[in-house]
Short mmCIF file of C-alpha atoms in Angstrom, two decimals:
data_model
loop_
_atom_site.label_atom_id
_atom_site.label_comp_id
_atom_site.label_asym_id
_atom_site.label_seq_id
_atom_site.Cartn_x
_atom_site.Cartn_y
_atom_site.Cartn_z
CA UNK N 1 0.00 0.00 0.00
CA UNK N 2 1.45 3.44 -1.41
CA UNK N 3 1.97 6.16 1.39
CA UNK N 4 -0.60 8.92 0.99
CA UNK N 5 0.46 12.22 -0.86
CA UNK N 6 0.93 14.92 2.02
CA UNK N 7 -0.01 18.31 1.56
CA UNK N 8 2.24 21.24 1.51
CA UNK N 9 1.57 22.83 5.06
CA UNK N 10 2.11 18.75 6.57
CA UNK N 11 5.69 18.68 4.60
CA UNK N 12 6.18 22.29 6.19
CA UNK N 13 5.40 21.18 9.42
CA UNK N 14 7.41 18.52 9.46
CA UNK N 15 10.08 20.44 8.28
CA UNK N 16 9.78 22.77 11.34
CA UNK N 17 9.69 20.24 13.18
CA UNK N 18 12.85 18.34 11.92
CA UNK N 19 14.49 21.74 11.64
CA UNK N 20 13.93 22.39 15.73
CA UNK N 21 15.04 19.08 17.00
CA UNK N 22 18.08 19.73 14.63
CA UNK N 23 18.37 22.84 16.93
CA UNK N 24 18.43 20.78 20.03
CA UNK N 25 14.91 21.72 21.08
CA UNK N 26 13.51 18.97 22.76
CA UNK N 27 9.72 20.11 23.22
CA UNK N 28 7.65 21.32 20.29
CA UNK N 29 4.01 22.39 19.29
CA UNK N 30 2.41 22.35 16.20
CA UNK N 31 -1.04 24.12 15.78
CA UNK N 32 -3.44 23.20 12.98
CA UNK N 33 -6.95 23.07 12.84
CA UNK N 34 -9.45 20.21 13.14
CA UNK N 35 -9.76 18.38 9.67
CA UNK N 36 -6.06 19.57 8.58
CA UNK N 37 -4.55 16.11 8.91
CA UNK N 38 -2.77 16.47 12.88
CA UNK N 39 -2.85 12.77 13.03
CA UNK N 40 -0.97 12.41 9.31
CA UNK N 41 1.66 14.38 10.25
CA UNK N 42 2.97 12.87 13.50
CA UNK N 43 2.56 9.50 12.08
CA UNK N 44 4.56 10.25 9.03
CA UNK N 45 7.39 12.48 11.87
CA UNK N 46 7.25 8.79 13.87
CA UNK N 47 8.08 6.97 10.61
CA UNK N 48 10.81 9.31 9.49
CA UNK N 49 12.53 9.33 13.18
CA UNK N 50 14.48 6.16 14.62
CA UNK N 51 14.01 4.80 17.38
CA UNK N 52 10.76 3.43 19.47
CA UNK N 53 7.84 5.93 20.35
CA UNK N 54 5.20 6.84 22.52
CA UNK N 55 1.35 7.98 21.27
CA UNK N 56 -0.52 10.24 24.23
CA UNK N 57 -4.41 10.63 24.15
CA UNK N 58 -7.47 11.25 25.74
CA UNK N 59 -9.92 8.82 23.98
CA UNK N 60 -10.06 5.59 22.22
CA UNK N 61 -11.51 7.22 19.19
CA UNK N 62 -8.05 8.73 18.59
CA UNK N 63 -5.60 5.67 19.23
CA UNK N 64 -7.85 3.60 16.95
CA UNK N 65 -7.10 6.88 14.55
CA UNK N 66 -3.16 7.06 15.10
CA UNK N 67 -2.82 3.56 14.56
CA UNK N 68 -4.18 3.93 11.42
CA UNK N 69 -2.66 6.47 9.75
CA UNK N 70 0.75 5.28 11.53
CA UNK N 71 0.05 2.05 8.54
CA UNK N 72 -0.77 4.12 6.55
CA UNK N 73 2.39 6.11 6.58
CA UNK N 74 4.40 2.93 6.49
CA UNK N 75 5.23 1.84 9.72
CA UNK N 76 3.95 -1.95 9.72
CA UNK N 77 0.87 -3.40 11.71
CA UNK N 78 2.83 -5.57 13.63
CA UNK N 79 5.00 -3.20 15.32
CA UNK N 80 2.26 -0.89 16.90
CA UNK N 81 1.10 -1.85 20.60
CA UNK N 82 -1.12 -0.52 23.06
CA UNK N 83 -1.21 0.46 26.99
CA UNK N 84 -5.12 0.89 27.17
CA UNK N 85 -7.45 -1.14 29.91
CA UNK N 86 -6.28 -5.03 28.89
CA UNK N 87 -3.54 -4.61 26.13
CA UNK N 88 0.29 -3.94 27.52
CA UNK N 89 2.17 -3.96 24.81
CA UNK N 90 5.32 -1.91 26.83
CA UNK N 91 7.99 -3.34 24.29
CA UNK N 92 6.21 -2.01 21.19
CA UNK N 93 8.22 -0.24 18.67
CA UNK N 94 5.39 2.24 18.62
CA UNK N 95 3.24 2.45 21.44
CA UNK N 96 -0.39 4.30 21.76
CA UNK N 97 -1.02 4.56 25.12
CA UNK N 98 -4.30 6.39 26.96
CA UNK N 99 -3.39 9.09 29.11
CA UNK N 100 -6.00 7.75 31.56
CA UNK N 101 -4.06 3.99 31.97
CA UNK N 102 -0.43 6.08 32.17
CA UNK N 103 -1.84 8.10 35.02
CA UNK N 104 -2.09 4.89 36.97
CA UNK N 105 1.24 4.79 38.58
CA UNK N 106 1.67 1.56 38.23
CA UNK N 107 0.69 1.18 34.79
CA UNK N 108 3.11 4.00 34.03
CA UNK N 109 6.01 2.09 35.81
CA UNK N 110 5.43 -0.98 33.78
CA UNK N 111 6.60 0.85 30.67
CA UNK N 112 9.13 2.47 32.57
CA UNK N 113 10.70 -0.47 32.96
CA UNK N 114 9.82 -1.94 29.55
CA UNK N 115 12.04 1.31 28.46
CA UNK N 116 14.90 -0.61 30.46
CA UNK N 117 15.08 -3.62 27.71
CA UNK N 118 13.54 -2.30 24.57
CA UNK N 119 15.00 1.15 24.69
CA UNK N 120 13.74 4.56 25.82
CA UNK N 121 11.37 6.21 23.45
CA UNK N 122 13.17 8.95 21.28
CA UNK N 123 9.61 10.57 20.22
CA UNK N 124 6.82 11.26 22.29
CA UNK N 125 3.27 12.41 20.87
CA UNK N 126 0.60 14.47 22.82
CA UNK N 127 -2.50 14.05 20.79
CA UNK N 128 -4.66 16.92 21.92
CA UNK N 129 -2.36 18.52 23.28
CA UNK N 130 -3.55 21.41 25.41
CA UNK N 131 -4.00 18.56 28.00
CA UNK N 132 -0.62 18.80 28.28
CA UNK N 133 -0.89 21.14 31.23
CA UNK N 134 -2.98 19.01 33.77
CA UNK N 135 -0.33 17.51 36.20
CA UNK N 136 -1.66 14.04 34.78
CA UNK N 137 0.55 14.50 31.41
CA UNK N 138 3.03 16.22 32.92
CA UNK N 139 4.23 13.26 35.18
CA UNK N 140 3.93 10.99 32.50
CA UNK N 141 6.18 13.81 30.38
CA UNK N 142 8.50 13.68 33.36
CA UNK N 143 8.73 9.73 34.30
CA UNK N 144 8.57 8.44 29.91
CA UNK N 145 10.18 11.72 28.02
CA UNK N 146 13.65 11.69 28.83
CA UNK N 147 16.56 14.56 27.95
CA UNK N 148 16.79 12.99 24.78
CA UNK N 149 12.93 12.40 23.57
CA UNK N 150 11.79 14.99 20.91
CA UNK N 151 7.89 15.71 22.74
CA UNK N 152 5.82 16.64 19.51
CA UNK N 153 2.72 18.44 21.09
CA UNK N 154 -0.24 18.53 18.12
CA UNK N 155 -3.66 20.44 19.01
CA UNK N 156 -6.13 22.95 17.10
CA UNK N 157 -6.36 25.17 20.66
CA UNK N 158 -2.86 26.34 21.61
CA UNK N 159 -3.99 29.34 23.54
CA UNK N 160 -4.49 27.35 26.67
CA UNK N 161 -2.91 29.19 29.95
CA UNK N 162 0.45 27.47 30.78
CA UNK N 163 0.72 25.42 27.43
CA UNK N 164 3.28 27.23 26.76
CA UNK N 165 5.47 26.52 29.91
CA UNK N 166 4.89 22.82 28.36
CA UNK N 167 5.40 22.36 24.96
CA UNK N 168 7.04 26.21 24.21
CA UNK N 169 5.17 28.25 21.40
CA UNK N 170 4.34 26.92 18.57
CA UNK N 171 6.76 26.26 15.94
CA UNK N 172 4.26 25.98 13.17
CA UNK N 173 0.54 26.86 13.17
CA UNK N 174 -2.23 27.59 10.17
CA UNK N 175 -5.24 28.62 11.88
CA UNK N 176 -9.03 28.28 10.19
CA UNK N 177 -8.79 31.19 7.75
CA UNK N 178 -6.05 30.36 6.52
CA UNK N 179 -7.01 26.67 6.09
CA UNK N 180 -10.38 27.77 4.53
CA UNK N 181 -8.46 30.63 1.96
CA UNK N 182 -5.94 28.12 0.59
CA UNK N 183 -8.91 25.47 -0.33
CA UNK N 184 -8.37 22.44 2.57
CA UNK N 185 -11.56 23.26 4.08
CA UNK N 186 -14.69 24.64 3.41
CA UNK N 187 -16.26 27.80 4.19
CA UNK N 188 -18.03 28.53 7.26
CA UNK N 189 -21.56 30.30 7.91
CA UNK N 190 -22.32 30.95 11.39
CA UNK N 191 -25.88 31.39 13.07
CA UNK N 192 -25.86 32.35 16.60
CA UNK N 193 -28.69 31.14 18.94
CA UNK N 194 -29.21 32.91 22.29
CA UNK N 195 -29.40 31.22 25.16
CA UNK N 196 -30.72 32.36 28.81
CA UNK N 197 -27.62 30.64 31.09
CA UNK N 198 -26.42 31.89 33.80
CA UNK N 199 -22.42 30.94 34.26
CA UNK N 200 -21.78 32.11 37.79
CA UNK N 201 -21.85 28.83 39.34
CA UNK N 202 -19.35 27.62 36.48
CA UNK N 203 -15.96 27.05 37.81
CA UNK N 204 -12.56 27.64 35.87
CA UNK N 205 -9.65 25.33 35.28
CA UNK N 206 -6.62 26.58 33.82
CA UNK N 207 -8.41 29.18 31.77
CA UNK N 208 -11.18 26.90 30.39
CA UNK N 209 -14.44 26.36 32.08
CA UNK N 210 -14.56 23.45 33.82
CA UNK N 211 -16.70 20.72 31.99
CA UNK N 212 -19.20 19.38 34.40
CA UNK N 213 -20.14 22.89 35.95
CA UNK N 214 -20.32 24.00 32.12
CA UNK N 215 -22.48 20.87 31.36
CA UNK N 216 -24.91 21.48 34.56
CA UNK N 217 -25.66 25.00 33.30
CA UNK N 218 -26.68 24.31 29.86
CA UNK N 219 -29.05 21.77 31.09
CA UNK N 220 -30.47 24.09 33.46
CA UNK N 221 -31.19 26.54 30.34
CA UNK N 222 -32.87 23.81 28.62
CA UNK N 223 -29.71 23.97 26.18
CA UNK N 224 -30.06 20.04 24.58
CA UNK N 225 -34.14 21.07 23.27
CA UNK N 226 -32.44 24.49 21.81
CA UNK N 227 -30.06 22.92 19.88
CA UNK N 228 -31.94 20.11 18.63
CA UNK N 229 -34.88 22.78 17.98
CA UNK N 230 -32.37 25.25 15.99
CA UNK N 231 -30.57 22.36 13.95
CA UNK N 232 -34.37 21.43 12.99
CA UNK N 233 -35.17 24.51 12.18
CA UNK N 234 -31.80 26.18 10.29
CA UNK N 235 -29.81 22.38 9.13
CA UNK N 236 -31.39 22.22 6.18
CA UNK N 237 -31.14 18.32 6.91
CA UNK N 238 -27.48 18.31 6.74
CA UNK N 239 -25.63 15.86 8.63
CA UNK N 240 -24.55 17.11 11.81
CA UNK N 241 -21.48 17.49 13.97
CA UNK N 242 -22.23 18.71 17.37
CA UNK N 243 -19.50 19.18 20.15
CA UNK N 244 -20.84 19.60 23.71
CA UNK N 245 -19.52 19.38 27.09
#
């Protein structure tokens, strides 16, 4: 199976990102928006880069993802492993791991010491990764990234407070405009629907509002019926794509 053809920005990104761990910079963030191929371009930076390596996210949806396009770049079936609820594949050349199973100390140790025999991992991958600045991924940055692991940090939402103090700025970013003016996605119309919530009672966590407060409110402003009433009324039957607390 032929490698898929990667779009201009993806080889520029790649390049930046070759170019900074080149430059001894160890930690690195690259900003594109949802739909712009994230997931394509750290597989293809895994393939290109010796050495074993470690996948980070926050849901099964996206291991299932990075393990495909991580075949689809080349790197072969066989050699892709997982640290997620019953699989422990520690030795893998390329290992996805859930963020959830490497909080687990002990879970976390067991690939520690997997790094002992099969070698420490010379890339490391946060998927999504304004997570990056819960203490969660930082210990597992701290006990699995050592001095000489390039951290690739990928995420459409950069501006998260303390990112920064994580992964460093970015070191290559297209944001939605320019994504939508050079033809890679479509354009937008917006519709704004008002909504009678009250957010006082809606805590903060490092500059985001914190999800179940967030979630609580909405339902208390009846927020599911005026969505599903609005997308009746203005979707035109279009298939849908809702994100929600």
């Amino acid at each position: 199976m032929s490698r898929p053809e990667l779009r201009p920005y993806q080889l520029e990104a790649l390049a930046a990102i070759e170019q900074a761990a080149t430059a001894g910079t160890r930690r690195v963030l690259v900003s594109l928006p949802t739909g712009t191929g994230k997931t394509v371009v750290f597989a293809e930076a895994i393939r290109r880069r010796k050495g074993r390596a470690l996948v980070i996210a926050h849901r099964d949806e996206l291991l299932g993802q990075a393990a495909a396009k991580l075949v689809a770049a080349g790197v072969p079936a066989r050699l892709v492993g997982r640290v997620q609820a019953g699989r422990d594949d520690v030795g893998a050349r390329v290992v996805l791991a859930s963020a959830q199973t490497l909080a687990r100390s002990a879970r976390r140790e067991r690939v520690v010491q997997a790094c002992e025999t099969a070698g420490a991992f010379s890339t490391v991958v946060v998927d999504e990764a304004h997570h990056a600045v819960a203490a969660s991924y930082r210990a597992i940055l701290d006990d699995l990234a050592g001095p000489e692991a390039l951290v690739i940090g990928v995420t459409a939402t950069p501006a998260r407070v303390g990112l920064d103090k994580v992964l460093g700025a970015p070191i290559f970013e297209r944001d939605l405009i320019d994504m939508i003016g050079e033809g890679w996605l479509c354009d937008l119309r917006g519709r704004r629907i008002d909504l009678a919530v009250k957010l006082d009672r809606v805590g903060t966590s490092h500059g985001d509002y914190v999800m179940r407060d967030l979630a609580a409110a909405l339902k208390r402003a009846k927020a599911p019926a005026l969505v599903a009433r609005s997308y009746v009324e203005h979707g035109e039957d279009r298939p849908a794509l809702m994100f929600v607390p």
